[in-house]
Short mmCIF file of C-alpha atoms and ligand atoms in Angstrom, two decimals:
data_model
loop_
_atom_site.label_atom_id
_atom_site.label_comp_id
_atom_site.label_asym_id
_atom_site.label_seq_id
_atom_site.Cartn_x
_atom_site.Cartn_y
_atom_site.Cartn_z
CA MET A 252 0.00 0.00 0.00
CA LYS A 253 1.35 3.41 -0.86
CA SER A 254 2.16 5.83 1.87
CA LYS A 255 -0.89 8.04 1.52
CA HIS A 256 -3.44 5.32 2.07
CA GLU A 257 -1.22 3.62 4.62
CA SER A 258 -1.22 6.73 6.79
CA PHE A 259 -5.03 6.45 7.07
CA LEU A 260 -4.52 3.22 9.01
CA ASP A 261 -3.74 5.44 12.01
CA LEU A 262 -7.29 6.81 12.03
CA VAL A 263 -9.86 5.58 14.55
CA ILE A 264 -13.17 7.02 13.45
CA TYR A 265 -16.28 7.46 15.59
CA GLN A 266 -19.58 7.92 13.78
CA ILE A 267 -21.93 10.43 15.37
CA TYR A 268 -25.63 10.63 14.69
CA HIS A 269 -25.75 13.96 16.47
CA ARG A 270 -29.55 14.24 16.63
CA SER A 271 -29.34 11.47 19.22
CA PHE A 272 -25.91 12.07 20.69
CA ASN A 273 -26.02 14.90 23.21
CA ASP A 274 -28.42 17.83 23.59
CA SER A 275 -26.60 20.97 24.77
CA ASN A 276 -29.53 23.42 24.91
CA ASN A 277 -32.21 21.12 26.26
CA ASP A 278 -34.73 21.21 23.46
CA GLY A 279 -34.76 17.42 23.20
CA ILE A 280 -32.61 17.30 20.05
CA GLY A 281 -28.92 16.48 19.99
CA ASP A 282 -26.79 19.20 18.41
CA ILE A 283 -23.32 20.34 17.34
CA PRO A 284 -22.32 21.97 20.67
CA GLY A 285 -23.42 18.67 22.22
CA VAL A 286 -20.76 16.94 20.14
CA THR A 287 -18.12 19.50 21.18
CA GLU A 288 -18.96 18.83 24.84
CA LYS A 289 -18.08 15.17 24.41
CA LEU A 290 -14.73 15.54 22.64
CA ASP A 291 -12.72 14.75 25.75
CA TYR A 292 -14.80 11.62 26.28
CA LEU A 293 -13.98 10.51 22.73
CA CYS A 294 -10.28 11.30 23.11
CA ASP A 295 -10.24 9.24 26.28
CA LEU A 296 -11.68 6.31 24.34
CA GLY A 297 -8.91 6.61 21.73
CA ILE A 298 -10.77 8.28 18.88
CA ASN A 299 -8.95 10.65 16.53
CA ALA A 300 -11.60 11.36 13.88
CA ILE A 301 -15.34 11.87 13.75
CA TRP A 302 -17.73 11.11 10.92
CA LEU A 303 -20.63 13.45 11.53
CA CYS A 304 -23.94 12.54 9.87
CA PRO A 305 -25.43 15.35 7.73
CA CYS A 306 -25.96 18.52 9.75
CA PHE A 307 -26.86 20.77 6.80
CA LYS A 308 -30.10 22.68 6.38
CA SER A 309 -32.87 20.20 5.76
CA PRO A 310 -36.62 19.83 6.21
CA ASN A 311 -35.70 16.51 7.73
CA TYR A 312 -37.91 14.01 5.92
CA ASP A 313 -34.96 11.61 5.93
CA ASN A 314 -33.25 13.02 9.01
CA GLY A 315 -30.81 15.27 7.21
CA TYR A 316 -30.17 13.12 4.14
CA ASP A 317 -32.48 15.54 2.32
CA VAL A 318 -30.33 18.65 2.15
CA SER A 319 -31.83 22.03 1.30
CA ASP A 320 -28.61 24.04 1.72
CA TYR A 321 -25.20 22.37 1.72
CA ARG A 322 -23.46 25.46 3.05
CA ASP A 323 -25.55 26.07 6.13
CA ILE A 324 -26.52 24.20 9.29
CA MET A 325 -29.95 22.92 10.31
CA ASP A 326 -31.35 25.29 12.94
CA GLU A 327 -32.02 22.46 15.38
CA PHE A 328 -28.34 21.52 15.31
CA GLY A 329 -26.90 24.98 15.97
CA THR A 330 -25.14 27.52 13.83
CA PHE A 331 -22.34 27.72 11.34
CA GLU A 332 -20.22 29.19 14.15
CA ASP A 333 -20.91 26.08 16.24
CA VAL A 334 -19.41 23.92 13.49
CA LYS A 335 -16.35 26.17 13.27
CA LYS A 336 -15.97 25.92 17.04
CA LEU A 337 -16.28 22.13 16.82
CA ILE A 338 -13.54 22.00 14.19
CA SER A 339 -11.21 24.25 16.17
CA GLU A 340 -11.77 22.25 19.37
CA MET A 341 -11.10 19.07 17.40
CA ASN A 342 -7.91 20.53 15.95
CA LYS A 343 -6.68 21.32 19.46
CA ARG A 344 -7.04 17.64 20.26
CA GLY A 345 -5.49 16.43 17.00
CA MET A 346 -8.84 15.14 15.73
CA LYS A 347 -10.14 15.20 12.16
CA LEU A 348 -13.69 15.95 11.05
CA ILE A 349 -15.27 13.89 8.30
CA MET A 350 -18.49 15.33 6.94
CA ASP A 351 -21.32 13.41 5.32
CA LEU A 352 -21.77 14.48 1.70
CA VAL A 353 -25.06 13.68 -0.04
CA PRO A 354 -24.43 14.12 -3.78
CA ASN A 355 -27.09 11.80 -5.22
CA HIS A 356 -30.14 13.82 -4.24
CA THR A 357 -31.20 17.03 -2.54
CA SER A 358 -34.32 17.97 -0.63
CA ASN A 359 -37.30 19.04 -2.70
CA GLU A 360 -36.96 22.28 -0.74
CA HIS A 361 -33.49 22.98 -2.10
CA LYS A 362 -33.54 26.17 -4.18
CA TRP A 363 -32.28 24.19 -7.20
CA PHE A 364 -35.37 22.00 -7.13
CA ILE A 365 -37.75 24.85 -6.37
CA GLU A 366 -36.47 26.55 -9.51
CA SER A 367 -36.16 23.37 -11.56
CA ARG A 368 -39.78 22.39 -11.14
CA LYS A 369 -41.02 25.80 -12.33
CA SER A 370 -40.43 25.28 -16.05
CA LYS A 371 -38.46 23.45 -18.72
CA ASP A 372 -36.34 26.45 -19.53
CA ASN A 373 -34.89 27.98 -16.43
CA PRO A 374 -31.22 27.88 -15.35
CA TYR A 375 -31.92 24.93 -13.03
CA SER A 376 -34.26 22.99 -15.28
CA ASP A 377 -31.70 20.25 -15.96
CA TYR A 378 -30.41 19.91 -12.41
CA TYR A 379 -32.74 16.94 -11.93
CA TYR A 380 -34.10 14.15 -14.12
CA TRP A 381 -37.40 15.10 -15.74
CA PHE A 382 -39.42 12.92 -18.11
CA ASP A 383 -42.85 13.17 -19.69
CA GLU A 384 -43.54 9.56 -18.71
CA PRO A 385 -41.91 7.27 -16.12
CA ALA A 386 -38.78 6.00 -17.86
CA ASN A 387 -38.95 2.57 -16.21
CA GLU A 388 -40.45 0.48 -13.42
CA TRP A 389 -37.89 1.16 -10.71
CA ARG A 390 -39.05 1.10 -7.10
CA ALA A 391 -37.86 3.69 -4.58
CA GLU A 392 -35.85 2.59 -1.53
CA PHE A 393 -38.50 3.94 0.80
CA GLY A 394 -41.46 2.45 -1.07
CA GLY A 395 -43.50 3.28 -4.15
CA SER A 396 -42.35 4.20 -7.64
CA VAL A 397 -39.20 6.28 -8.17
CA TRP A 398 -41.23 8.55 -10.50
CA GLU A 399 -43.30 11.37 -9.07
CA TYR A 400 -45.53 13.60 -11.14
CA ASP A 401 -45.04 17.30 -10.56
CA GLU A 402 -48.10 19.46 -11.19
CA SER A 403 -46.23 22.68 -11.86
CA ARG A 404 -43.78 21.31 -14.45
CA LYS A 405 -46.22 18.67 -15.74
CA GLN A 406 -43.47 16.08 -15.84
CA TYR A 407 -42.15 13.23 -13.71
CA TYR A 408 -38.97 13.51 -11.66
CA LEU A 409 -36.77 10.73 -10.35
CA HIS A 410 -36.41 10.03 -6.62
CA SER A 411 -34.46 6.91 -5.64
CA TYR A 412 -35.40 7.45 -1.98
CA ALA A 413 -38.33 9.46 -0.60
CA VAL A 414 -40.58 11.66 -2.73
CA GLN A 415 -38.94 14.59 -0.94
CA GLN A 416 -35.47 13.53 -2.20
CA PRO A 417 -35.23 14.24 -5.96
CA ASP A 418 -32.11 12.75 -7.63
CA LEU A 419 -29.61 15.21 -9.03
CA ASN A 420 -28.76 14.96 -12.71
CA TRP A 421 -24.99 14.51 -12.82
CA GLU A 422 -25.04 14.50 -16.61
CA ASN A 423 -25.39 18.24 -16.27
CA PRO A 424 -21.86 19.72 -15.89
CA LYS A 425 -23.33 22.49 -13.74
CA VAL A 426 -24.30 19.93 -11.12
CA VAL A 427 -20.76 18.53 -11.10
CA LYS A 428 -19.38 22.03 -10.63
CA GLU A 429 -21.85 22.76 -7.81
CA MET A 430 -20.73 19.65 -5.94
CA GLN A 431 -17.03 20.50 -6.43
CA ASP A 432 -17.68 23.95 -5.00
CA ILE A 433 -19.50 22.50 -1.98
CA ILE A 434 -16.59 20.13 -1.29
CA ASP A 435 -14.11 23.01 -1.58
CA PHE A 436 -16.22 25.19 0.66
CA TRP A 437 -16.02 22.63 3.46
CA ILE A 438 -12.31 21.99 2.91
CA ASP A 439 -11.84 25.72 3.47
CA GLN A 440 -13.65 25.38 6.79
CA GLY A 441 -11.09 22.79 7.92
CA VAL A 442 -12.87 19.53 7.13
CA SER A 443 -10.46 16.60 6.58
CA GLY A 444 -12.64 14.23 4.65
CA PHE A 445 -16.03 13.03 3.55
CA ARG A 446 -18.24 10.01 3.87
CA ILE A 447 -20.15 10.00 0.61
CA ASP A 448 -23.75 8.86 0.66
CA VAL A 449 -24.89 6.22 -1.90
CA ILE A 450 -22.10 7.23 -4.22
CA ASP A 451 -22.68 4.42 -6.73
CA GLN A 452 -26.01 5.93 -7.67
CA ILE A 453 -24.84 9.24 -9.07
CA SER A 454 -24.60 7.79 -12.58
CA LYS A 455 -27.59 5.83 -13.91
CA ASP A 456 -28.49 3.77 -16.88
CA PHE A 457 -32.25 4.09 -17.23
CA SER A 458 -32.54 0.91 -19.23
CA LYS A 459 -30.64 -1.11 -16.60
CA SER A 460 -30.03 0.07 -13.09
CA ASN A 461 -29.91 3.22 -11.06
CA CYS A 462 -26.42 2.56 -9.86
CA PHE A 463 -23.06 1.90 -11.57
CA GLY A 464 -24.02 4.00 -14.56
CA PRO A 465 -21.53 4.55 -17.38
CA HIS A 466 -20.10 7.80 -15.98
CA LEU A 467 -19.76 6.84 -12.34
CA HIS A 468 -15.98 6.95 -12.15
CA GLU A 469 -15.76 10.07 -14.22
CA TYR A 470 -18.00 11.84 -11.67
CA ILE A 471 -16.10 10.49 -8.67
CA GLN A 472 -12.85 11.72 -10.21
CA ALA A 473 -14.45 15.08 -10.92
CA MET A 474 -15.06 15.37 -7.19
CA PHE A 475 -11.84 13.96 -5.80
CA ASP A 476 -9.08 13.81 -8.41
CA ARG A 477 -8.12 17.43 -7.93
CA GLU A 478 -5.21 19.27 -6.32
CA LYS A 479 -7.47 20.70 -3.63
CA THR A 480 -8.83 17.29 -2.60
CA LYS A 481 -5.64 15.25 -2.76
CA ASP A 482 -5.15 14.95 1.01
CA LEU A 483 -8.75 14.19 1.91
CA PHE A 484 -9.84 10.96 3.51
CA THR A 485 -12.90 9.72 1.63
CA VAL A 486 -15.12 6.75 2.30
CA GLY A 487 -17.93 5.87 -0.07
CA GLU A 488 -21.15 4.15 0.85
CA CYS A 489 -21.06 1.61 -1.94
CA PHE A 490 -23.03 -1.20 -3.46
CA ALA A 491 -19.84 -2.51 -5.06
CA GLY A 492 -20.05 -6.25 -4.57
CA SER A 493 -17.09 -7.62 -6.50
CA ILE A 494 -13.42 -7.01 -5.98
CA ASP A 495 -13.13 -5.54 -9.48
CA GLU A 496 -15.80 -2.98 -8.73
CA ILE A 497 -14.12 -2.21 -5.44
CA ARG A 498 -10.73 -1.78 -7.13
CA ARG A 499 -12.25 0.68 -9.55
CA HIS A 500 -13.37 2.81 -6.60
CA ILE A 501 -10.38 2.75 -4.29
CA ASP A 502 -7.26 1.67 -6.11
CA GLU A 503 -4.85 4.40 -5.07
CA ASP A 504 -3.72 5.12 -8.63
CA ARG A 505 -7.25 6.05 -9.69
CA ASN A 506 -7.51 9.01 -7.31
CA GLU A 507 -11.12 8.31 -6.47
CA LEU A 508 -11.88 7.22 -2.89
CA SER A 509 -9.62 6.23 0.01
CA THR A 510 -11.89 3.39 1.06
CA LEU A 511 -15.50 2.26 0.98
CA PHE A 512 -18.10 0.49 3.04
CA GLN A 513 -18.77 -3.02 1.93
CA PHE A 514 -21.96 -4.37 3.50
CA ASN A 515 -21.93 -8.18 3.20
CA HIS A 516 -21.41 -8.87 6.88
CA LEU A 517 -24.19 -6.48 7.87
CA GLN A 518 -26.73 -8.75 6.23
CA LEU A 519 -25.85 -11.46 8.75
CA GLY A 520 -28.40 -12.47 11.36
CA ARG A 521 -31.35 -11.55 9.19
CA GLU A 522 -33.36 -12.96 6.32
CA ASN A 523 -34.06 -9.43 5.16
CA LYS A 524 -34.32 -6.02 6.78
CA TRP A 525 -37.43 -7.02 8.79
CA THR A 526 -36.92 -10.72 9.58
CA PRO A 527 -34.28 -12.28 11.81
CA LYS A 528 -32.32 -15.38 10.90
CA LYS A 529 -30.16 -17.36 13.29
CA GLN A 530 -26.53 -17.46 12.14
CA SER A 531 -23.34 -18.15 14.01
CA LEU A 532 -20.20 -16.09 14.35
CA LYS A 533 -18.59 -18.66 12.07
CA VAL A 534 -20.39 -17.12 9.08
CA MET A 535 -19.36 -13.72 10.25
CA ARG A 536 -15.76 -14.90 10.43
CA ASP A 537 -15.88 -16.37 6.94
CA THR A 538 -17.42 -13.23 5.49
CA ILE A 539 -14.95 -10.85 7.08
CA VAL A 540 -11.94 -13.05 6.34
CA ASN A 541 -12.95 -13.21 2.71
CA TRP A 542 -13.01 -9.43 2.37
CA GLN A 543 -9.98 -8.86 4.57
CA THR A 544 -7.96 -11.20 2.37
CA LEU A 545 -9.17 -9.71 -0.90
CA PHE A 546 -8.42 -6.16 0.24
CA GLN A 547 -4.97 -7.21 1.44
CA GLU A 548 -4.10 -9.12 -1.72
CA ASN A 549 -5.12 -6.14 -3.82
CA ASP A 550 -3.33 -3.64 -1.63
CA LEU A 551 -6.52 -1.73 -0.87
CA LEU A 552 -7.53 0.18 2.24
CA HIS A 553 -10.30 -1.65 4.08
CA SER A 554 -12.91 -0.19 6.43
CA LEU A 555 -13.74 -2.08 9.62
CA PHE A 556 -17.23 -1.66 11.04
CA THR A 557 -20.23 -3.56 12.33
CA ASP A 558 -22.72 -0.77 13.00
CA ASN A 559 -24.06 2.48 11.64
CA HIS A 560 -27.13 4.71 11.71
CA ASP A 561 -29.02 2.52 9.24
CA ASN A 562 -28.98 -0.76 11.15
CA SER A 563 -29.68 -2.14 14.60
CA TYR A 564 -26.55 -2.97 16.60
CA LEU A 565 -25.03 -6.16 15.19
CA VAL A 566 -24.41 -7.59 18.66
CA SER A 567 -28.17 -8.23 18.93
CA ARG A 568 -28.29 -10.17 15.68
CA MET A 569 -25.02 -12.08 15.87
CA GLY A 570 -24.21 -12.21 19.58
CA ASN A 571 -26.05 -12.79 22.84
CA ASP A 572 -27.28 -9.39 23.97
CA LYS A 573 -28.65 -10.72 27.29
CA GLU A 574 -26.51 -12.85 29.66
CA LEU A 575 -23.37 -12.68 27.52
CA ARG A 576 -23.72 -9.14 26.24
CA TYR A 577 -20.32 -7.97 27.49
CA GLU A 578 -18.61 -11.10 26.23
CA SER A 579 -20.18 -11.05 22.78
CA ALA A 580 -19.79 -7.28 22.30
CA THR A 581 -16.09 -7.47 23.14
CA CYS A 582 -15.54 -10.65 21.10
CA MET A 583 -17.11 -9.06 18.02
CA ALA A 584 -15.02 -5.93 18.57
CA VAL A 585 -11.81 -7.98 18.53
CA MET A 586 -12.96 -9.96 15.48
CA THR A 587 -13.42 -6.65 13.71
CA TYR A 588 -11.08 -3.97 14.96
CA LEU A 589 -7.78 -5.80 15.31
CA MET A 590 -7.84 -6.64 11.65
CA LYS A 591 -6.26 -4.50 8.96
CA GLY A 592 -8.23 -1.42 7.99
CA VAL A 593 -9.69 1.82 9.27
CA PRO A 594 -11.91 1.25 12.33
CA PHE A 595 -15.33 2.94 12.42
CA ILE A 596 -17.10 2.77 15.77
CA TYR A 597 -20.76 3.76 15.89
CA GLN A 598 -22.02 5.73 18.89
CA GLY A 599 -23.11 3.50 21.75
CA GLN A 600 -21.20 0.49 20.50
CA GLU A 601 -18.35 1.39 22.85
CA PHE A 602 -20.49 0.58 25.87
CA GLY A 603 -22.39 -2.33 24.42
CA LEU A 604 -25.71 -0.83 23.29
CA THR A 605 -28.15 -3.29 21.77
CA GLN A 606 -31.35 -3.26 19.81
CA SER A 607 -34.40 -1.68 21.52
CA ASN A 608 -37.84 -3.19 21.72
CA TYR A 609 -41.04 -1.24 21.22
CA ASP A 610 -44.52 -2.49 20.45
CA ASP A 611 -46.25 0.67 19.29
CA ILE A 612 -45.69 2.45 16.00
CA SER A 613 -45.87 5.82 17.77
CA CYS A 614 -42.45 5.03 19.28
CA PHE A 615 -40.88 5.10 15.81
CA ASN A 616 -39.90 8.01 13.63
CA ASP A 617 -37.94 6.84 10.60
CA ILE A 618 -39.54 7.35 7.19
CA GLU A 619 -38.34 3.98 5.94
CA CYS A 620 -39.97 1.99 8.73
CA ILE A 621 -43.17 4.04 8.84
CA ASN A 622 -43.64 3.49 5.09
CA ALA A 623 -42.83 -0.21 5.49
CA TYR A 624 -45.29 -0.51 8.39
CA ASN A 625 -48.08 0.98 6.29
CA GLU A 626 -47.25 -1.39 3.45
CA PHE A 627 -47.31 -4.38 5.83
CA ILE A 628 -50.73 -3.36 7.15
CA ASP A 629 -52.04 -2.75 3.61
CA SER A 630 -50.87 -6.20 2.58
CA GLY A 631 -52.94 -7.80 5.35
CA ILE A 632 -50.21 -8.51 7.92
CA SER A 633 -51.55 -8.16 11.49
CA LYS A 634 -50.56 -5.15 13.59
CA GLU A 635 -48.67 -7.36 16.05
CA GLU A 636 -46.70 -9.05 13.31
CA ALA A 637 -45.98 -5.73 11.57
CA ILE A 638 -44.74 -4.04 14.72
CA LYS A 639 -42.51 -7.03 15.48
CA LYS A 640 -40.86 -6.59 12.10
CA ILE A 641 -40.45 -2.85 12.62
CA SER A 642 -39.06 -3.26 16.10
CA PHE A 643 -36.50 -5.70 14.72
CA GLY A 644 -35.47 -3.85 11.59
CA SER A 645 -36.14 -0.16 12.11
CA ARG A 646 -33.22 2.21 11.65
CA ASP A 647 -34.52 3.93 14.79
CA ASN A 648 -32.78 1.11 16.69
CA ALA A 649 -29.51 2.91 16.08
CA ARG A 650 -31.03 6.36 16.50
CA ARG A 651 -32.31 6.34 20.07
CA PRO A 652 -30.79 9.00 22.34
CA ILE A 653 -27.51 7.91 23.90
CA PRO A 654 -28.12 6.96 27.54
CA TRP A 655 -25.16 8.58 29.27
CA ASP A 656 -26.15 8.12 32.91
CA ASN A 657 -29.01 7.52 35.34
CA SER A 658 -30.22 11.12 35.56
CA LYS A 659 -33.31 12.56 33.87
CA ASN A 660 -33.65 11.31 30.28
CA TYR A 661 -30.43 9.43 30.89
CA GLY A 662 -28.30 12.54 30.63
CA PHE A 663 -29.17 13.12 26.98
CA SER A 664 -31.36 16.19 27.59
CA ASP A 665 -33.45 17.88 30.27
CA ALA A 666 -36.33 17.99 27.81
CA GLN A 667 -38.35 15.14 26.37
CA PRO A 668 -36.11 13.61 23.64
CA TRP A 669 -37.32 13.81 20.02
CA ILE A 670 -37.72 10.01 19.98
CA PRO A 671 -38.24 7.59 22.88
CA VAL A 672 -35.00 6.53 24.54
CA HIS A 673 -33.51 3.04 24.32
CA SER A 674 -35.94 0.52 25.82
CA ARG A 675 -33.14 -0.89 28.01
CA ALA A 676 -31.66 2.48 29.05
CA ASP A 677 -32.16 1.74 32.78
CA GLU A 678 -29.74 -1.10 32.45
CA LEU A 679 -27.58 -0.10 29.48
CA ASN A 680 -26.21 3.35 30.11
CA LEU A 681 -22.62 4.53 30.12
CA GLU A 682 -22.59 5.24 33.87
CA ASN A 683 -23.63 1.66 34.68
CA ASP A 684 -21.13 0.30 32.19
CA MET A 685 -18.28 2.29 33.71
CA LYS A 686 -19.18 1.04 37.19
CA SER A 687 -19.41 -2.55 36.12
CA GLU A 688 -16.58 -5.05 36.44
CA LYS A 689 -17.45 -5.98 32.90
CA SER A 690 -17.20 -2.60 31.23
CA VAL A 691 -17.41 -2.68 27.46
CA PHE A 692 -16.08 0.89 27.36
CA LYS A 693 -12.97 -0.01 29.33
CA PHE A 694 -12.39 -2.97 27.07
CA TYR A 695 -12.70 -0.85 23.92
CA LYS A 696 -10.28 1.64 25.40
CA LYS A 697 -7.70 -1.07 26.12
CA MET A 698 -8.19 -2.60 22.69
CA LEU A 699 -7.73 0.74 20.92
CA LYS A 700 -4.64 1.48 22.98
CA LEU A 701 -3.17 -1.86 22.00
CA ARG A 702 -3.84 -1.00 18.36
CA LYS A 703 -2.28 2.42 18.77
CA ASP A 704 0.82 1.20 20.60
CA ASN A 705 1.62 -1.60 18.17
CA VAL A 706 2.17 -0.91 14.53
CA ALA A 707 1.54 -4.61 13.77
CA PHE A 708 -2.19 -4.05 14.39
CA ARG A 709 -2.28 -1.13 12.04
CA LYS A 710 0.05 -2.01 9.21
CA GLY A 711 0.91 -5.64 9.82
CA GLU A 712 0.06 -8.53 7.58
CA PHE A 713 -3.16 -10.40 8.37
CA LYS A 714 -3.11 -14.19 8.36
CA MET A 715 -6.01 -16.47 9.20
CA LEU A 716 -5.17 -19.66 11.14
CA SER A 717 -8.38 -21.43 12.18
CA SER A 718 -10.20 -23.76 9.87
CA SER A 719 -13.73 -23.78 8.56
CA ASP A 720 -14.88 -26.61 10.84
CA ASP A 721 -13.89 -25.20 14.22
CA GLY A 722 -15.68 -22.66 16.38
CA PHE A 723 -12.82 -20.21 16.48
CA PHE A 724 -11.46 -17.19 14.70
CA VAL A 725 -7.68 -17.25 15.07
CA TYR A 726 -5.48 -14.82 13.20
CA THR A 727 -2.08 -13.24 13.36
CA ARG A 728 -0.91 -9.73 12.63
CA SER A 729 2.80 -9.32 11.96
CA TYR A 730 5.08 -6.47 11.03
CA ASN A 731 8.89 -6.33 10.94
CA GLY A 732 9.39 -9.25 13.29
CA GLU A 733 6.64 -8.17 15.69
CA LYS A 734 3.77 -10.63 15.89
CA PHE A 735 0.44 -11.07 17.69
CA THR A 736 -1.94 -14.02 17.72
CA VAL A 737 -5.62 -13.22 18.20
CA VAL A 738 -7.98 -15.97 19.35
CA CYS A 739 -11.76 -15.49 19.41
CA ASN A 740 -14.05 -18.27 20.54
CA PHE A 741 -17.62 -18.34 19.28
CA GLU A 742 -20.75 -19.22 21.24
CA GLU A 743 -19.82 -22.42 23.08
CA GLU A 744 -17.04 -23.27 25.51
CA ALA A 745 -14.41 -25.07 23.42
CA LYS A 746 -10.79 -26.17 23.28
CA ILE A 747 -8.22 -25.09 20.81
CA SER A 748 -4.48 -25.19 20.50
CA PHE A 749 -2.22 -23.21 18.19
CA GLU A 750 1.36 -22.30 17.94
CA GLY A 751 1.45 -18.73 19.19
CA MET A 752 -0.80 -19.36 22.15
CA ASP A 753 2.15 -19.57 24.52
CA GLY A 754 2.94 -15.87 24.43
CA GLU A 755 2.05 -13.22 26.95
CA VAL A 756 -1.69 -12.42 27.03
CA VAL A 757 -2.00 -8.71 26.26
CA LEU A 758 -5.80 -8.52 25.98
CA SER A 759 -8.54 -10.68 27.43
CA ASN A 760 -12.28 -10.33 28.06
CA TYR A 761 -12.50 -12.86 30.89
CA ASN A 762 -10.60 -11.32 33.74
CA ALA A 763 -11.86 -13.74 36.37
CA TYR A 764 -8.76 -15.87 35.99
CA ASP A 765 -5.35 -15.47 34.48
CA ALA A 766 -5.73 -16.37 30.83
CA SER A 767 -2.01 -17.20 30.62
CA ASP A 768 -2.64 -20.17 32.91
CA ARG A 769 -5.44 -21.46 30.76
CA LYS A 770 -6.21 -25.11 31.59
CA ASP A 771 -6.44 -27.47 28.62
CA ASN A 772 -6.61 -24.57 26.20
CA CYS A 773 -10.25 -24.21 27.02
CA PHE A 774 -12.00 -20.99 25.97
CA LYS A 775 -15.27 -19.87 27.53
CA PRO A 776 -18.21 -18.64 25.39
CA TYR A 777 -17.20 -15.57 23.36
CA GLU A 778 -13.84 -15.49 25.06
CA ILE A 779 -10.98 -13.74 23.30
CA ALA A 780 -7.28 -13.61 24.03
CA VAL A 781 -4.55 -11.68 22.26
CA TYR A 782 -1.03 -13.12 22.61
CA LYS A 783 2.19 -11.31 21.98
CA ASN A 784 4.66 -13.67 20.30
C1 LIG B 203 -27.82 6.29 2.85
C2 LIG B 203 -27.89 6.79 4.27
C3 LIG B 203 -29.30 6.69 4.75
C4 LIG B 203 -30.17 7.55 3.86
C5 LIG B 203 -29.99 7.18 2.39
C6 LIG B 203 -30.56 8.23 1.49
O1 LIG B 203 -28.10 4.94 2.76
O2 LIG B 203 -26.98 6.09 5.07
O3 LIG B 203 -29.44 7.05 6.10
O4 LIG B 203 -31.51 7.41 4.21
O5 LIG B 203 -28.64 7.04 2.04
O6 LIG B 203 -29.78 9.39 1.56
CA1 LIG B 204 -30.50 20.75 21.16
#
């Protein structure tokens, strides 16, 4: 890997969904000053970069992913000055800010769309896709057709997501220029990188698919293959499913993206978005090893993550989030974050948050799940069954206010939060975690320190040792003669023996006994041990 991408292996990124992170002015909505207040907490954990979900002006149909002004801040989140203050406070602590760029669509309240819909011959008329008739049968991500008739223009426009999120027409060079200017504007404010929303969709082929269109890479290069953007860290939210597609996005020589999110392992533990499926950590191991190996062989920068704002916490689908919550949360962390790549930790993961459980639709907010609920009911599914599906799959699972402590509203806000808090907040809050002998936070902190102190975990070669028929994930990381062996046991107590397991134990999640004196090489459920060889 060349030096530029290799240097990104030092990043440890924390994703913040600020609406639910910390409310500084007690109106029930998390905000930018609320993020600034928690910077020392994040530094203490070992974080050196933040990916902030969209905080731009937005009418909020899709919680900020429907932007109406890319150069200003949503009132609920604070002011432009608050963002500048956040950046300067982050700089003082050596932290980098990664903003969330949404180039595929805007809000229907963006001035470009307001103008565009007025007529076929105004300066913005070709900023979006307009057709006299629906050009195909595509379905929108959030339900219904992607084509919406507009009374004023008397044409249909394309929206891959909600009706309120019209897709931008990247075939129009003016749109490309607008997006370049927005990127440059934020670079000038001191932003160090971008997470780019549904990037594969910006080029379409109307006869085939609304992603991977013929000009995709041209548009990505237009954004990021420029002098001004050459030092940015960029991570694309991608549908790229094959290694060739991935190479086309992030091969360093192409000057497109630094890395991307690859979502195979996030589909684990469920049949589909709304239906669970029992699967073991073995499948998770095989999936992540496959991608880890491919990225390594191709000299590409990988991203390591299990959670984000669009999914319930993976520990609830793939681990045991009841009696063995600490053990499975820490085991999955080691399976993920000691591998080679850039770690992304989603808020709440660092103290073992799980999925919530609610049995009334009024406890949900997200447009995707509300639309899905209505479709379930319309299709004849009972209310009980429908709400079970929503409670399992809703994106709100990752968007409940962070329970910091045992005070009013769990320390998130003095006011009623915008969405009901986590259903297990009495039990699962940071204060309780910190007091517990089994603190997920303290484990994460130790694990991240180990990663920071040893270059082998950042740049070292990854090698998988366990075989497909055992219940273990065993791998080594080595660099310039320095070597570590990582052992993760899956659900059941089991025995295993490997060369490398005689070293000093430098990380363990069962502190009840000295893991170096392990009897018969027996590992307890979800037990991990990291040996220094
Ligand atoms: C991405 C975002 C998601 C959003 C969608 C449309 O998938 O992560 O939250 O709803 O794009 O912008
Ligand atoms: Ca607030």
